[in-house]
Amino acid sequence: MNDRKQHVIEMAHQLFIDKGFQATSIQDILDYSGISKGTFYNYFSSKNELLIALFKLIYKKMEKNRNELLIGQNPSNIDIFIKQIELQLKTNRTNKLISLFEEVFFSNDPELKQFIKQGQLRTLRWLFQRFTDIFDDSKKPYLLDCAIMFMGILQQNLKYHELAHGSNHSVHQVVRYSVERIVRMVDEVAKSGDQLVQPELLENLLPDCRNTDQAFQQELYHTVLVLKKALNHREAQTKYMELLEFIQDELLHSKNPRKFLIESALLSFKTGQAAFAKKDVQKLDQLVESFFHQIEELG
Amino acid sequence: MNDRKQHVIEMAHQLFIDKGFQATSIQDILDYSGISKGTFYNYFSSKNELLIALFKLIYKKMEKNRNELLIGQNPSNIDIFIKQIELQLKTNRTNKLISLFEEVFFSNDPELKQFIKQGQLRTLRWLFQRFTDIFDDSKKPYLLDCAIMFMGILQQNLKYHELAHGSNHSVHQVVRYSVERIVRMVDEVAKSGDQLVQPELLENLLPDCRNTDQAFQQELYHTVLVLKKALNHREAQTKYMELLEFIQDELLHSKNPRKFLIESALLSFKTGQAAFAKKDVQKLDQLVESFFHQIEELG
DNA sequence: CAGTATTTATACTGTTGGTATAATATAATG
DNA sequence: CATTATATTATACCAACAGTATAAATACTG
């Protein structure tokens, strides 16, 4: 991404935060970022395109931060989950994301609408995956319902808690309360056996975009977490843990991931005698393969 | 309200349903309803003002329908509550209310924003009151929280259930499911004693507009319900029930409510030996008084 | 009928998002 | 260095928009 283009996005973001999306004219953006109209339309085909570019930036950052909180942690630890939620709410707030989202969701630009819908589905998928980390496998058929309801509960509680206590209200308390509610609800709903939406919905709605950057990251994180979870206490501190973290780090944060190192690490998993589920190891293998396939394709 | 003006509102509403609020230009409205620009700006000072007038119309109709479902029914019967919710969702849908709401909530018109906020608070207040009808008094401190969360749960469930099953999805199932969840949650949250927002919030935020029509209706309904609830089984079919329904009907649906009849009916309550709480009877008395005060003031 | 209020047609202002273009600056290439 | 793409600028332009202004026409009312 062009430096200058990035700069324009940032300046526009500032304006959006200050006065809202609709109320910010293109002329405002031109003045504030010091470019000419021609350049603007060279970068973005419309104001909506600029907004999409902005959303993409923020998404990327948020998912990165959110995932980093999990590294080396027990994924079923609910306190980590709470921290992740709080982090997202914080970036939401500083970026005025909610306002921007909703201000624009009912615009008549179908492309923009579709983009935002996808974004919401992605956060829902993330929530669902985290719930499967946190809750027992037997609860799984109900966890998508619970993820959906959790979004609603949290949203509303935040809204009215802020209304009651002003902008200096305690986000932490709201998150804790909402999580507490959903934890009880998971038990209750599983006991009653009542299901509203099948978890398969997600797979149908979110096209399999394994090769896009963000989806890949998410899948990788999740697969590594599942494998970590399979480690028993004795093994937890051993080489497997380290190997997993090495693979993850090398894939995500190294400029030139060393294929041979990662493949050798994978070999340890395939031949080792730790109690890994075969399919999880295969999943990781497949992810690594598709990763390098993509790298080589681009080069 | 002027006939012609009403007609313009209806035509505009149709256009909003067809192509959205933002996408409907004033010129569209002029053409479609066959009036001139001058007339339009004679009726409404802006497009937003027209929208507010439209909302007011729909609100009024919805609250009327919703309340009529309760007449002569046991207010703690949760099936009636479910029917009320379904009715509202139906009018929401035919009027494309949700879209209109959210399309406009983040507009930069503070007046419009405030109006919609008020509307949401009013439905929240209604929900809270209905919850106090349905649930035990001991749960009351938690019922505002539950009403807030119920709104979120219902909203999200509807959204994703529709996404999963297309527009021919069963609203009834979603409402039933959501109500089931909130019923359990009321128990759970009361047991844990965890409170997020105090019910007093409503009184602080909704200015005391006892003399406005809608607020009066709501209060009247509620007070009558409380009194009905206080009737035990033996008394339920007796004159008290009939008296209450007479008073309510006479106040709300008669063109010339007969003050002497109502006051005599009230006397029966004050002097009767049924187990009414004194304050409830007083509330009713006060409502009747303010009602006639307003009538005579206008005449 | 007279007088008032409402409605209409029309022209106008200022702003918006977006297009078009010719001139200029910057970078890449032989 | 000279030539050639490419990026950027300044500026003019367009159609659509919300809203204002006004003079003429119409309807209503006492």
XYZ file of C-alpha atoms (C1' of nucleotides) in Angstrom, chain B residues 4 35-36 38-39 42-43, chain C residues 6-12:
14
model
C -53.573 15.995 2.414
C -47.912 18.239 -4.580
C -45.658 21.169 -5.190
C -44.074 24.970 -1.704
C -46.745 22.797 -0.151
C -45.402 24.314 4.188
C -46.138 20.954 5.794
C -53.244 27.647 0.698
C -51.205 25.874 -3.318
C -48.677 26.013 -7.554
C -45.095 26.797 -10.875
C -40.851 28.377 -11.474
C -36.542 30.277 -10.820
C -32.755 30.606 -7.806
